[in-house]
Amino acid sequence: MTAAPAARVRDAALHWLGRNRERFALDADALSPDGRADRSWKPLGELAQVGATLTLRTPPGDPAQGRARELLAFAWQQTHDGALFVRLQRAEPFATYPLEVYSAFAAAGLRHPDYERVAATMARIRGWRCAEQDPTRRLGVLQAERHTGADRGAPLEPILAATWLGGLPEPWSFERSSGYALTHVVFHLTDWGRGGPGTPPAMTAYLHDWLPAWLTTCLEAGMWDLGCELLAVAASLPRPDEALLRESWTRLADAQDPSGALPEQDGLPTSGEADFIHTYHSTLMAAFAAGLTVAPAVRTDASRTLRHPQRARAVRVVHDAQGVSG
């Protein structure tokens, strides 16, 4: 059964994330113009993204849902319940990452009206619309705008067509950078496993044809981080290849450290303060991909889950978890 090794990986990864959640805390430089967003807001946003998905995709009563909502509540507390986004956006008016991080919380029903007003104002400014970004990043920004009421009606199709995956390139041109780009295109189109329009038919067929070869290659090379992202894509497709998933999750379960951590690459250490930066993302992706793999019954209802009645429920669930230790 595919679900058994995937559930073990998910649960162990969530335990590790819970024990190490303080390492995701925002530091004193998080609002500094010289601060490194990739070492503060980026990890916290990724923690929120995974927490939001697993909170909504994991059945009630499953202990994994409780751990996911605790992580989401912790991340929301770090933002002072959204208030820091207002300060961050005013300090960096044309930066899109505050909106991208905030949208993960908004997807789970956690909202800050003042920030959304600031974001909506910025999205109407020409300087915001003309910011130069690669197509995959632009796709993510547009999806974030739609989550937060800042939607300016920009069509997705031309941007999607300009991405690596949207061009349906020769499969042998796949490499590490294009691998991460294609997974994020799918994540944006599926709203990180929570709904969304999904992949167009031609793209879906292309992924069904070539994803198995790419995934197998990455796992054979010990590229656990990218392998987990590709597994999340596999779990997001209609009629996923069960034999491929079962073999892949067995391999990942063998690679996972007894602590629950999963290194980005085979051979990298998973313990020690300095190793967190090379461990947290792959461990998050392990929990994320495994959560999507073991919750197929929820997939068809994911888009409805995000609408109004469940948004209110998501806020209550997260608030109930505040103050609970991981």
Short mmCIF file of C-alpha atoms in Angstrom, two decimals:
data_model
loop_
_atom_site.label_atom_id
_atom_site.label_comp_id
_atom_site.label_asym_id
_atom_site.label_seq_id
_atom_site.Cartn_x
_atom_site.Cartn_y
_atom_site.Cartn_z
CA MET A 1 0.00 0.00 0.00
CA THR A 2 1.31 3.44 -0.99
CA ALA A 3 -0.33 5.14 2.00
CA ALA A 4 1.64 3.22 4.65
CA PRO A 5 5.21 4.41 3.88
CA ALA A 6 3.92 7.88 2.92
CA ALA A 7 2.04 8.22 6.22
CA ARG A 8 5.15 7.19 8.15
CA VAL A 9 7.22 9.82 6.35
CA ARG A 10 4.53 12.47 6.91
CA ASP A 11 4.15 11.76 10.60
CA ALA A 12 7.90 11.63 11.29
CA ALA A 13 8.45 14.86 9.32
CA LEU A 14 5.68 16.64 11.23
CA HIS A 15 7.18 15.51 14.53
CA TRP A 16 10.55 16.96 13.51
CA LEU A 17 8.94 20.22 12.37
CA GLY A 18 7.08 20.50 15.65
CA ARG A 19 10.23 19.96 17.68
CA ASN A 20 12.14 22.49 15.59
CA ARG A 21 9.46 25.10 15.00
CA GLU A 22 11.32 27.78 17.01
CA ARG A 23 13.96 27.73 14.29
CA PHE A 24 11.32 29.14 11.94
CA ALA A 25 10.72 32.11 14.25
CA LEU A 26 11.23 35.58 12.81
CA ASP A 27 14.34 37.24 14.19
CA ALA A 28 15.15 40.88 14.87
CA ASP A 29 16.25 41.41 11.25
CA ALA A 30 12.94 40.29 9.72
CA LEU A 31 11.78 43.90 9.28
CA SER A 32 15.21 45.34 8.61
CA PRO A 33 15.95 46.70 5.10
CA ASP A 34 19.18 44.71 5.27
CA GLY A 35 17.54 41.55 6.58
CA ARG A 36 17.63 38.34 4.56
CA ALA A 37 14.09 37.38 3.66
CA ASP A 38 15.30 34.00 2.42
CA ARG A 39 16.42 33.15 5.96
CA SER A 40 13.37 34.55 7.77
CA TRP A 41 10.16 35.13 5.81
CA LYS A 42 10.79 32.41 3.25
CA PRO A 43 11.06 29.51 5.76
CA LEU A 44 8.12 30.86 7.76
CA GLY A 45 6.02 31.21 4.60
CA GLU A 46 6.83 27.66 3.56
CA LEU A 47 5.89 26.41 7.01
CA ALA A 48 2.57 28.27 6.69
CA GLN A 49 1.97 26.91 3.18
CA VAL A 50 2.42 23.31 4.25
CA GLY A 51 0.49 23.83 7.48
CA ALA A 52 -2.42 25.37 5.59
CA THR A 53 -2.61 22.49 3.11
CA LEU A 54 -2.31 19.71 5.67
CA THR A 55 -4.81 21.39 8.00
CA LEU A 56 -7.38 21.34 5.20
CA ARG A 57 -6.41 18.08 3.51
CA THR A 58 -5.97 15.83 6.55
CA PRO A 59 -9.17 14.28 7.95
CA PRO A 60 -10.39 15.53 11.34
CA GLY A 61 -9.30 13.24 14.12
CA ASP A 62 -6.01 12.35 12.44
CA PRO A 63 -3.21 13.43 14.83
CA ALA A 64 -1.35 14.81 11.80
CA GLN A 65 -4.04 17.44 11.39
CA GLY A 66 -3.51 18.61 14.96
CA ARG A 67 0.23 18.90 14.41
CA ALA A 68 -0.31 20.76 11.12
CA ARG A 69 -2.66 23.31 12.66
CA GLU A 70 -0.24 23.87 15.55
CA LEU A 71 2.48 24.71 13.02
CA LEU A 72 0.11 27.03 11.16
CA ALA A 73 -0.92 28.74 14.38
CA PHE A 74 2.72 29.19 15.37
CA ALA A 75 3.54 30.77 12.01
CA TRP A 76 0.56 33.13 12.27
CA GLN A 77 1.62 34.18 15.77
CA GLN A 78 5.05 35.03 14.40
CA THR A 79 3.45 37.61 12.11
CA HIS A 80 1.57 39.14 15.08
CA ASP A 81 -1.65 37.80 13.58
CA GLY A 82 -0.83 39.48 10.27
CA ALA A 83 0.10 42.94 11.56
CA LEU A 84 3.76 42.60 10.55
CA PHE A 85 2.75 42.33 6.90
CA VAL A 86 1.53 45.93 6.97
CA ARG A 87 4.88 47.14 8.29
CA LEU A 88 6.81 44.94 5.88
CA GLN A 89 4.89 46.10 2.81
CA ARG A 90 5.24 49.76 3.75
CA ALA A 91 8.97 49.29 4.26
CA GLU A 92 9.32 47.53 0.88
CA PRO A 93 6.42 48.85 -1.22
CA PHE A 94 7.22 46.96 -4.42
CA ALA A 95 8.30 43.66 -2.86
CA THR A 96 5.90 40.85 -3.70
CA TYR A 97 7.12 38.32 -1.13
CA PRO A 98 5.01 39.78 1.73
CA LEU A 99 1.87 39.14 -0.32
CA GLU A 100 3.08 35.69 -1.36
CA VAL A 101 3.69 34.67 2.25
CA TYR A 102 0.43 36.24 3.44
CA SER A 103 -1.59 34.37 0.83
CA ALA A 104 -0.75 31.05 2.49
CA PHE A 105 -2.46 32.24 5.65
CA ALA A 106 -5.38 33.70 3.69
CA ALA A 107 -5.89 30.31 2.04
CA ALA A 108 -6.51 28.87 5.51
CA GLY A 109 -8.91 31.67 6.44
CA LEU A 110 -6.42 33.75 8.46
CA ARG A 111 -6.76 37.34 7.30
CA HIS A 112 -5.69 40.85 8.20
CA PRO A 113 -8.04 43.42 6.57
CA ASP A 114 -5.61 46.36 6.91
CA TYR A 115 -2.89 44.45 5.09
CA GLU A 116 -5.27 43.43 2.34
CA ARG A 117 -6.17 47.07 1.78
CA VAL A 118 -2.47 47.96 1.51
CA ALA A 119 -1.86 45.06 -0.89
CA ALA A 120 -4.85 45.97 -3.07
CA THR A 121 -3.56 49.53 -3.34
CA MET A 122 -0.08 48.38 -4.32
CA ALA A 123 -1.43 45.97 -6.94
CA ARG A 124 -3.02 48.92 -8.78
CA ILE A 125 0.30 50.77 -9.12
CA ARG A 126 2.14 50.54 -12.44
CA GLY A 127 5.45 49.93 -10.68
CA TRP A 128 4.00 46.78 -9.09
CA ARG A 129 2.54 45.51 -12.36
CA CYS A 130 5.77 46.18 -14.27
CA ALA A 131 8.12 44.47 -11.85
CA GLU A 132 10.32 42.07 -13.80
CA GLN A 133 9.84 38.47 -12.66
CA ASP A 134 10.29 35.09 -14.24
CA PRO A 135 6.99 33.59 -15.46
CA THR A 136 6.73 30.98 -12.70
CA ARG A 137 7.14 33.65 -10.01
CA ARG A 138 4.65 35.91 -11.80
CA LEU A 139 2.13 33.07 -11.82
CA GLY A 140 2.54 32.71 -8.06
CA VAL A 141 2.08 36.45 -7.50
CA LEU A 142 -1.14 36.48 -9.51
CA GLN A 143 -2.47 33.56 -7.51
CA ALA A 144 -1.52 35.35 -4.28
CA GLU A 145 -3.39 38.44 -5.44
CA ARG A 146 -6.50 36.37 -6.07
CA HIS A 147 -6.33 34.93 -2.57
CA THR A 148 -6.18 38.31 -0.90
CA GLY A 149 -8.61 40.52 -2.78
CA ALA A 150 -5.89 42.27 -4.77
CA ASP A 151 -6.87 40.55 -8.03
CA ARG A 152 -6.37 42.83 -11.02
CA GLY A 153 -7.87 40.43 -13.54
CA ALA A 154 -4.62 39.57 -15.32
CA PRO A 155 -5.04 36.42 -17.45
CA LEU A 156 -3.00 33.39 -16.42
CA GLU A 157 -2.75 31.77 -19.85
CA PRO A 158 0.01 33.94 -21.41
CA ILE A 159 2.11 33.68 -18.26
CA LEU A 160 1.57 29.93 -18.01
CA ALA A 161 2.57 29.48 -21.64
CA ALA A 162 5.87 31.26 -20.93
CA THR A 163 6.89 28.85 -18.16
CA TRP A 164 9.17 25.88 -18.79
CA LEU A 165 6.34 23.43 -18.14
CA GLY A 166 3.84 25.46 -20.12
CA GLY A 167 6.01 25.10 -23.22
CA LEU A 168 5.93 21.27 -22.97
CA PRO A 169 9.66 21.10 -23.75
CA GLU A 170 11.68 18.11 -24.83
CA PRO A 171 11.73 15.83 -21.78
CA TRP A 172 15.50 15.37 -21.93
CA SER A 173 15.91 19.10 -21.23
CA PHE A 174 14.79 18.50 -17.64
CA GLU A 175 17.37 19.58 -15.05
CA ARG A 176 17.35 20.71 -11.42
CA SER A 177 16.29 24.31 -12.10
CA SER A 178 13.54 23.36 -14.54
CA GLY A 179 12.42 20.68 -12.09
CA TYR A 180 11.80 23.21 -9.34
CA ALA A 181 10.14 25.56 -11.83
CA LEU A 182 7.71 22.91 -13.07
CA THR A 183 6.73 21.79 -9.57
CA HIS A 184 5.88 25.35 -8.58
CA VAL A 185 3.78 25.85 -11.69
CA VAL A 186 1.71 22.84 -10.60
CA PHE A 187 1.59 24.08 -7.00
CA HIS A 188 0.26 27.45 -8.14
CA LEU A 189 -2.32 25.87 -10.46
CA THR A 190 -3.55 23.53 -7.72
CA ASP A 191 -3.30 26.15 -4.96
CA TRP A 192 -0.77 23.96 -3.18
CA GLY A 193 -3.09 20.98 -3.18
CA ARG A 194 -6.09 22.93 -1.90
CA GLY A 195 -8.01 23.39 -5.14
CA GLY A 196 -7.48 25.81 -8.03
CA PRO A 197 -7.99 25.27 -11.75
CA GLY A 198 -5.50 22.40 -11.94
CA THR A 199 -3.24 21.61 -14.85
CA PRO A 200 -4.62 21.95 -18.41
CA PRO A 201 -5.25 18.65 -20.26
CA ALA A 202 -2.16 18.85 -22.48
CA MET A 203 0.06 19.59 -19.48
CA THR A 204 -1.53 16.78 -17.49
CA ALA A 205 -0.88 14.30 -20.30
CA TYR A 206 2.71 15.52 -20.62
CA LEU A 207 3.33 15.06 -16.90
CA HIS A 208 1.79 11.58 -16.94
CA ASP A 209 4.24 10.65 -19.71
CA TRP A 210 7.46 12.09 -18.31
CA LEU A 211 7.13 12.63 -14.57
CA PRO A 212 7.94 8.97 -13.77
CA ALA A 213 11.32 9.18 -15.51
CA TRP A 214 12.21 12.51 -13.86
CA LEU A 215 11.15 11.32 -10.42
CA THR A 216 13.05 8.05 -10.70
CA THR A 217 16.18 9.89 -11.85
CA CYS A 218 16.04 12.34 -8.93
CA LEU A 219 15.52 9.65 -6.33
CA GLU A 220 18.30 7.48 -7.76
CA ALA A 221 20.58 10.55 -7.47
CA GLY A 222 19.53 11.09 -3.84
CA MET A 223 17.92 14.47 -4.65
CA TRP A 224 15.39 14.13 -1.86
CA ASP A 225 14.13 17.72 -1.84
CA LEU A 226 13.29 17.87 -5.54
CA GLY A 227 12.09 14.27 -5.37
CA CYS A 228 9.52 15.23 -2.73
CA GLU A 229 8.32 18.15 -4.83
CA LEU A 230 7.88 15.84 -7.82
CA LEU A 231 5.98 13.40 -5.61
CA ALA A 232 3.65 16.23 -4.63
CA VAL A 233 3.05 16.85 -8.33
CA ALA A 234 2.42 13.13 -8.90
CA ALA A 235 -0.14 13.08 -6.09
CA SER A 236 -1.87 16.14 -7.60
CA LEU A 237 -2.52 14.49 -10.95
CA PRO A 238 -5.61 12.49 -11.84
CA ARG A 239 -4.97 8.75 -11.71
CA PRO A 240 -1.46 8.84 -10.20
CA ASP A 241 0.85 5.90 -10.88
CA GLU A 242 0.37 3.84 -7.69
CA ALA A 243 3.30 1.51 -8.34
CA LEU A 244 5.62 4.47 -8.86
CA LEU A 245 4.36 6.19 -5.71
CA ARG A 246 4.75 3.05 -3.62
CA GLU A 247 8.33 2.47 -4.74
CA SER A 248 9.22 6.15 -4.33
CA TRP A 249 7.80 6.45 -0.82
CA THR A 250 9.58 3.29 0.27
CA ARG A 251 12.85 4.79 -0.95
CA LEU A 252 12.19 8.08 0.85
CA ALA A 253 11.22 6.31 4.06
CA ASP A 254 14.60 4.57 3.97
CA ALA A 255 16.38 7.91 3.41
CA GLN A 256 14.60 9.73 6.24
CA ASP A 257 16.61 10.22 9.43
CA PRO A 258 15.21 8.57 12.59
CA SER A 259 14.60 12.12 13.89
CA GLY A 260 12.14 12.69 11.04
CA ALA A 261 14.43 15.06 9.15
CA LEU A 262 15.11 14.55 5.47
CA PRO A 263 18.24 16.13 3.97
CA GLU A 264 18.02 18.02 0.70
CA GLN A 265 20.59 15.72 -0.84
CA ASP A 266 21.87 12.27 0.03
CA GLY A 267 24.93 12.49 2.25
CA LEU A 268 24.13 15.83 3.90
CA PRO A 269 23.91 15.82 7.72
CA THR A 270 20.57 16.48 9.38
CA SER A 271 21.59 17.51 12.90
CA GLY A 272 23.13 20.66 14.29
CA GLU A 273 22.22 24.33 14.02
CA ALA A 274 24.15 24.86 10.81
CA ASP A 275 22.37 21.97 9.09
CA PHE A 276 18.85 23.37 9.54
CA ILE A 277 19.08 25.43 6.37
CA HIS A 278 19.82 22.25 4.37
CA THR A 279 17.11 20.21 6.06
CA TYR A 280 13.99 22.26 6.78
CA HIS A 281 12.72 22.62 3.21
CA SER A 282 13.11 18.98 2.23
CA THR A 283 11.44 17.93 5.48
CA LEU A 284 8.56 20.32 4.81
CA MET A 285 8.24 18.96 1.29
CA ALA A 286 8.25 15.40 2.61
CA ALA A 287 5.33 16.23 4.92
CA PHE A 288 3.55 18.12 2.13
CA ALA A 289 3.91 15.48 -0.58
CA ALA A 290 3.09 12.64 1.81
CA GLY A 291 0.00 14.50 3.03
CA LEU A 292 -1.27 14.82 -0.54
CA THR A 293 -0.50 11.17 -1.22
CA VAL A 294 -2.43 9.77 1.73
CA ALA A 295 -5.49 12.05 1.38
CA PRO A 296 -6.87 11.28 -2.11
CA ALA A 297 -10.49 11.29 -0.94
CA VAL A 298 -10.26 14.97 -0.02
CA ARG A 299 -8.82 16.05 -3.35
CA THR A 300 -12.05 16.39 -5.31
CA ASP A 301 -13.56 18.60 -2.60
CA ALA A 302 -10.52 20.81 -2.08
CA SER A 303 -11.83 23.80 -4.03
CA ARG A 304 -15.09 23.80 -2.06
CA THR A 305 -13.17 23.47 1.19
CA LEU A 306 -11.67 26.92 0.67
CA ARG A 307 -14.97 28.69 0.28
CA HIS A 308 -16.80 30.67 2.92
CA PRO A 309 -18.14 28.15 5.49
CA GLN A 310 -14.83 26.35 5.82
CA ARG A 311 -12.80 29.55 5.90
CA ALA A 312 -14.51 30.44 9.18
CA ARG A 313 -13.89 26.91 10.45
CA ALA A 314 -10.21 27.13 9.51
CA VAL A 315 -9.82 30.30 11.58
CA ARG A 316 -11.40 28.61 14.60
CA VAL A 317 -9.23 25.51 14.21
CA VAL A 318 -6.04 27.55 14.10
CA HIS A 319 -7.02 29.78 16.98
CA ASP A 320 -7.85 26.69 19.05
CA ALA A 321 -4.29 25.48 18.46
CA GLN A 322 -2.58 28.67 19.63
CA GLY A 323 -0.43 28.14 22.66
CA VAL A 324 -0.24 24.36 22.14
CA SER A 325 3.32 23.10 22.06
CA GLY A 326 4.60 20.96 19.20
#
